[in-house]
Amino acid sequence: MITSNEAFHLEHLPRRAMVVGGGYIAVEFAGILNGLGVETGLLYRGPLFLRHFDRDLRDTLAEEMPKKGVKLRFDTRVDAVEKRPDGSLALQLGDGTRLETDLVLYATGRRPLTRDLGLEACGVGLREDGSIIVDEYYQSAVPSIHAIGDVIGGPELTPLATAQGMALASTLFLGEKRSVSLENLPTAIFSQPAVAPWA
Ligand SMILES: Cc1cc2nc3c(=O)[nH]c(=O)nc-3n(C[C@H](O)[C@H](O)[C@H](O)COP(=O)(O)OP(=O)(O)OC[C@H]3O[C@@H](n4cnc5c(N)ncnc54)[C@H](O)[C@@H]3O)c2cc1C
């Protein structure tokens, strides 16, 4: 199985692919693969994908994606993936169904890899999921250690990480304390059709 990292380095386009996950990355990659002519399915364990987004957009997308060819399956758990002698993959689903495919892409979320850095030994606080606890000016419990971006938890978005970097630079080097508000964050999902909800 692969993640979105490996998806950009595939040597061959598979004939069939199954994307597992219900976030925007799962939705986007299902659209990309389908657009490239791959027979694509998306499996999600919850009742409807894009959990934190507006309900009307989620419903509309769930109607529109199958029209483009993506087969959606919600309330579906993957129990096992088995490689067959011919190289194809068999997915064993929670309800007993078996699906055949040639590529499985997991897009079920990422966790900060902070556990083996010795941060806790320094006194930097970590949450259960490994994200670094900082105050509103991105300072950790150790005054000389700051953190910004995905690693502090919260919405994982490039412009947010960039803005936090600029705010921190302003605080540290210009003497103007700045913080980035998480209210009204615009975002887009590059699905087909594309949608633009508020995060
Ligand atoms: C497939 C995909 C699609 C996405 N699409 C969008 C999008 O359309 N729009 C959007 O806004 N956001 C998108 N994101 C999210 C976006 O990529 C992140 O929010 C953003 O990159 C966060 O920036 P960052 O600097 O916090 O972390 P990162 O960009 O992840 O940078 C962290 C860096 O630290 C390095 N690193 C890790 N551990 C160590 C270590 N121990 N020592 C040294 N270096 C280390 C990593 O290699 C990496 O280069 C997407 C993410 C993915 C995975």
Coordinates of C-alpha atoms and ligand atoms in Angstrom, one line a residue:
M1 CA 0.0 0.0 0.0
I2 CA 1.1 3.6 -0.6
T3 CA 0.5 7.0 0.8
S4 CA 0.1 10.3 -1.1
N5 CA 3.9 10.7 -0.9
E6 CA 4.5 7.6 -3.1
A7 CA 1.7 8.4 -5.5
F8 CA 3.9 10.9 -7.3
H9 CA 6.6 8.3 -7.9
L10 CA 4.6 5.4 -9.4
E11 CA 6.4 3.7 -12.2
H12 CA 3.3 2.5 -13.9
L13 CA -0.3 3.7 -13.8
P14 CA -2.4 1.0 -12.2
R15 CA -5.5 -0.2 -14.0
R16 CA -7.5 -0.1 -10.8
A17 CA -7.0 1.8 -7.5
M18 CA -8.7 2.0 -4.1
V19 CA -8.2 5.1 -2.0
V20 CA -8.9 4.6 1.7
G21 CA -9.8 7.7 3.8
G22 CA -12.4 10.4 4.0
G23 CA -10.4 13.6 4.2
Y24 CA -9.7 16.1 1.4
I25 CA -6.5 14.3 0.4
A26 CA -8.3 11.0 -0.2
V27 CA -11.0 12.9 -2.2
E28 CA -8.3 14.7 -4.3
F29 CA -6.3 11.6 -5.0
A30 CA -9.4 9.6 -6.0
G31 CA -10.2 12.4 -8.5
I32 CA -6.6 12.5 -9.8
L33 CA -6.4 8.7 -10.4
N34 CA -9.9 8.6 -11.9
G35 CA -9.0 11.5 -14.1
L36 CA -6.0 9.6 -15.4
G37 CA -8.2 6.8 -16.4
V38 CA -7.7 4.5 -13.5
E39 CA -10.8 2.6 -12.3
T40 CA -11.0 4.2 -8.9
G41 CA -12.9 3.6 -5.7
L42 CA -12.9 5.4 -2.4
L43 CA -13.6 3.6 0.9
Y44 CA -14.3 5.5 4.1
R45 CA -15.2 4.1 7.5
G46 CA -17.7 7.0 8.4
P47 CA -21.1 7.6 6.9
L48 CA -20.0 10.5 4.7
F49 CA -16.6 11.9 3.7
L50 CA -15.1 15.4 4.5
R51 CA -16.3 15.2 8.1
H52 CA -15.4 18.8 9.1
F53 CA -16.8 20.5 6.1
D54 CA -20.2 21.9 5.3
R55 CA -22.9 19.3 4.9
D56 CA -24.4 20.6 1.6
L57 CA -20.9 20.5 0.0
R58 CA -20.3 16.9 1.2
D59 CA -23.7 15.8 0.0
T60 CA -23.2 17.4 -3.4
L61 CA -19.7 16.0 -3.9
A62 CA -21.0 12.5 -2.9
E63 CA -23.5 12.8 -5.7
E64 CA -21.1 14.3 -8.3
M65 CA -18.0 12.1 -7.9
P66 CA -19.7 8.8 -8.9
K67 CA -21.0 10.6 -12.1
K68 CA -17.3 11.1 -13.0
G69 CA -16.6 7.4 -12.3
V70 CA -15.3 7.2 -8.7
K71 CA -17.1 4.5 -6.8
L72 CA -17.8 5.6 -3.3
R73 CA -18.3 3.3 -0.3
F74 CA -19.0 4.7 3.1
D75 CA -19.4 2.9 6.4
T76 CA -16.7 0.6 5.2
R77 CA -13.9 -0.9 7.2
V78 CA -10.9 -2.5 5.6
D79 CA -9.8 -5.5 7.7
A80 CA -7.0 -6.9 5.5
V81 CA -5.2 -6.4 2.2
E82 CA -3.7 -9.4 0.6
K83 CA -1.3 -9.5 -2.3
R84 CA -2.1 -12.2 -4.8
P85 CA 0.4 -14.1 -6.9
D86 CA -0.5 -12.1 -10.0
G87 CA 0.4 -8.9 -8.2
S88 CA -3.2 -7.7 -7.7
L89 CA -4.5 -6.8 -4.2
A90 CA -7.6 -8.2 -2.5
L91 CA -9.2 -6.1 0.2
Q92 CA -11.2 -7.8 2.8
L93 CA -13.9 -5.5 4.1
G94 CA -15.7 -5.5 7.5
D95 CA -19.0 -6.7 6.0
G96 CA -17.3 -9.7 4.4
T97 CA -17.0 -8.3 0.9
R98 CA -13.8 -8.8 -1.0
L99 CA -12.7 -6.2 -3.5
E100 CA -10.0 -6.6 -6.1
T101 CA -7.6 -3.8 -7.1
D102 CA -4.1 -3.1 -8.2
L103 CA -3.1 -0.2 -5.9
V104 CA -4.2 0.8 -2.4
L105 CA -3.6 4.4 -1.3
Y106 CA -4.1 5.2 2.3
A107 CA -5.0 8.8 3.1
T108 CA -6.2 8.4 6.7
G109 CA -4.2 11.2 8.3
R110 CA -0.7 12.0 9.5
R111 CA 0.7 12.3 13.0
P112 CA 3.6 14.5 14.1
L113 CA 6.9 12.5 14.4
T114 CA 8.0 14.2 17.6
R115 CA 8.3 11.3 20.0
D116 CA 12.0 10.5 19.5
L117 CA 13.4 14.0 19.4
G118 CA 14.0 14.3 23.1
L119 CA 11.5 17.2 23.3
E120 CA 9.8 15.9 26.5
A121 CA 13.2 15.5 28.1
C122 CA 13.8 19.2 27.4
G123 CA 10.5 20.1 29.0
V124 CA 8.6 20.8 25.7
G125 CA 5.0 19.7 26.2
L126 CA 3.4 17.3 23.7
R127 CA -0.2 16.3 23.3
E128 CA -1.3 12.7 23.1
D129 CA -1.1 12.8 19.3
G130 CA 2.5 14.1 19.4
S131 CA 1.7 17.7 18.5
I132 CA 3.7 20.3 20.3
I133 CA 1.9 22.6 22.8
V134 CA 2.7 26.3 22.2
D135 CA 1.1 29.5 23.3
E136 CA -0.5 32.0 21.0
Y137 CA 3.0 33.3 20.0
Y138 CA 4.2 29.8 19.1
Q139 CA 6.4 29.5 22.2
S140 CA 6.6 26.1 23.8
A141 CA 7.0 25.5 27.6
V142 CA 10.8 26.1 26.9
P143 CA 11.1 29.8 26.1
S144 CA 13.8 29.3 23.5
I145 CA 11.9 26.6 21.6
H146 CA 9.1 27.6 19.2
A147 CA 7.0 25.6 16.8
I148 CA 4.7 26.5 13.9
G149 CA 2.8 24.7 11.2
D150 CA 1.3 21.2 11.1
V151 CA 3.4 20.1 14.1
I152 CA 1.4 22.3 16.6
G153 CA -1.9 20.7 15.6
G154 CA -4.9 22.6 14.2
P155 CA -5.7 23.0 10.5
E156 CA -3.0 21.5 8.3
L157 CA -2.6 24.1 5.6
T158 CA 0.4 25.6 3.8
P159 CA -0.7 29.3 3.9
L160 CA -1.4 28.9 7.6
A161 CA 2.1 27.5 8.3
T162 CA 3.6 30.2 6.2
A163 CA 1.6 33.0 8.0
Q164 CA 2.6 31.5 11.4
G165 CA 6.3 31.6 10.3
M166 CA 5.9 35.3 9.3
A167 CA 4.2 36.1 12.6
L168 CA 6.9 34.3 14.6
A169 CA 9.6 36.2 12.7
S170 CA 7.9 39.4 13.5
T171 CA 7.7 38.5 17.2
L172 CA 11.3 37.4 17.4
F173 CA 13.1 39.8 15.2
L174 CA 10.9 42.9 14.9
G175 CA 9.7 43.0 18.5
E176 CA 6.1 43.1 17.3
K177 CA 4.2 40.2 18.9
R178 CA 2.0 38.6 16.3
S179 CA -0.3 35.6 16.1
V180 CA -2.4 34.2 13.3
S181 CA -6.2 33.9 13.9
L182 CA -7.7 30.5 13.1
E183 CA -11.1 32.0 12.5
N184 CA -12.5 32.1 9.0
L185 CA -9.8 30.2 7.2
P186 CA -10.6 29.9 3.5
T187 CA -9.7 26.6 1.9
A188 CA -10.3 24.7 -1.2
I189 CA -10.7 21.0 -2.1
F190 CA -9.4 20.1 -5.5
S191 CA -12.1 17.6 -6.2
Q192 CA -14.1 17.3 -9.4
P193 CA -16.1 19.5 -9.1
A194 CA -13.8 21.6 -6.9
V195 CA -15.4 23.0 -3.7
A196 CA -14.4 25.9 -1.5
P197 CA -15.6 25.7 2.1
W198 CA -14.5 27.5 5.2
A199 CA -12.2 25.4 7.4
Ligands
LIG1 C1 -1.0 15.2 -0.3 C2 -1.1 16.5 0.4 C3 -1.8 17.5 -0.2 C4 -1.9 18.8 0.4 N1 -2.6 19.8 -0.2 C5 -2.7 21.0 0.4 C6 -3.3 22.0 -0.2 O1 -3.8 21.9 -1.3 N2 -3.4 23.2 0.4 C7 -2.8 23.4 1.6 O2 -2.9 24.5 2.1 N3 -2.2 22.4 2.3 C8 -2.1 21.2 1.7 N4 -1.5 20.2 2.4 C9 -1.0 20.4 3.7 C10 0.4 21.1 3.7 O3 1.3 20.3 2.9 C11 0.9 21.3 5.1 O4 -0.1 21.9 5.9 C12 2.2 22.1 5.1 O5 3.1 21.5 4.3 C13 2.6 22.3 6.5 O6 3.9 22.9 6.5 P1 4.9 22.6 7.7 O7 6.1 23.5 7.4 O8 4.2 22.8 9.0 O9 5.3 21.1 7.5 P2 6.0 20.3 6.3 O10 5.7 21.0 5.0 O11 5.6 18.9 6.5 O12 7.5 20.5 6.6 C14 8.1 19.8 7.7 C15 9.5 19.5 7.2 O13 10.3 19.0 8.3 C16 11.0 17.9 7.9 N5 11.3 17.1 9.1 C17 10.5 16.2 9.7 N6 11.2 15.7 10.8 C18 12.4 16.2 10.8 C19 13.5 16.1 11.7 N7 13.5 15.3 12.7 N8 14.6 16.8 11.4 C20 14.6 17.7 10.4 N9 13.6 17.9 9.5 C21 12.5 17.1 9.8 C22 10.2 17.2 6.9 O14 10.9 16.4 6.0 C23 9.6 18.4 6.1 O15 10.4 18.8 5.1 C24 -1.4 18.9 1.7 C25 -0.7 17.9 2.3 C26 -0.5 16.7 1.7 C27 0.2 15.5 2.3

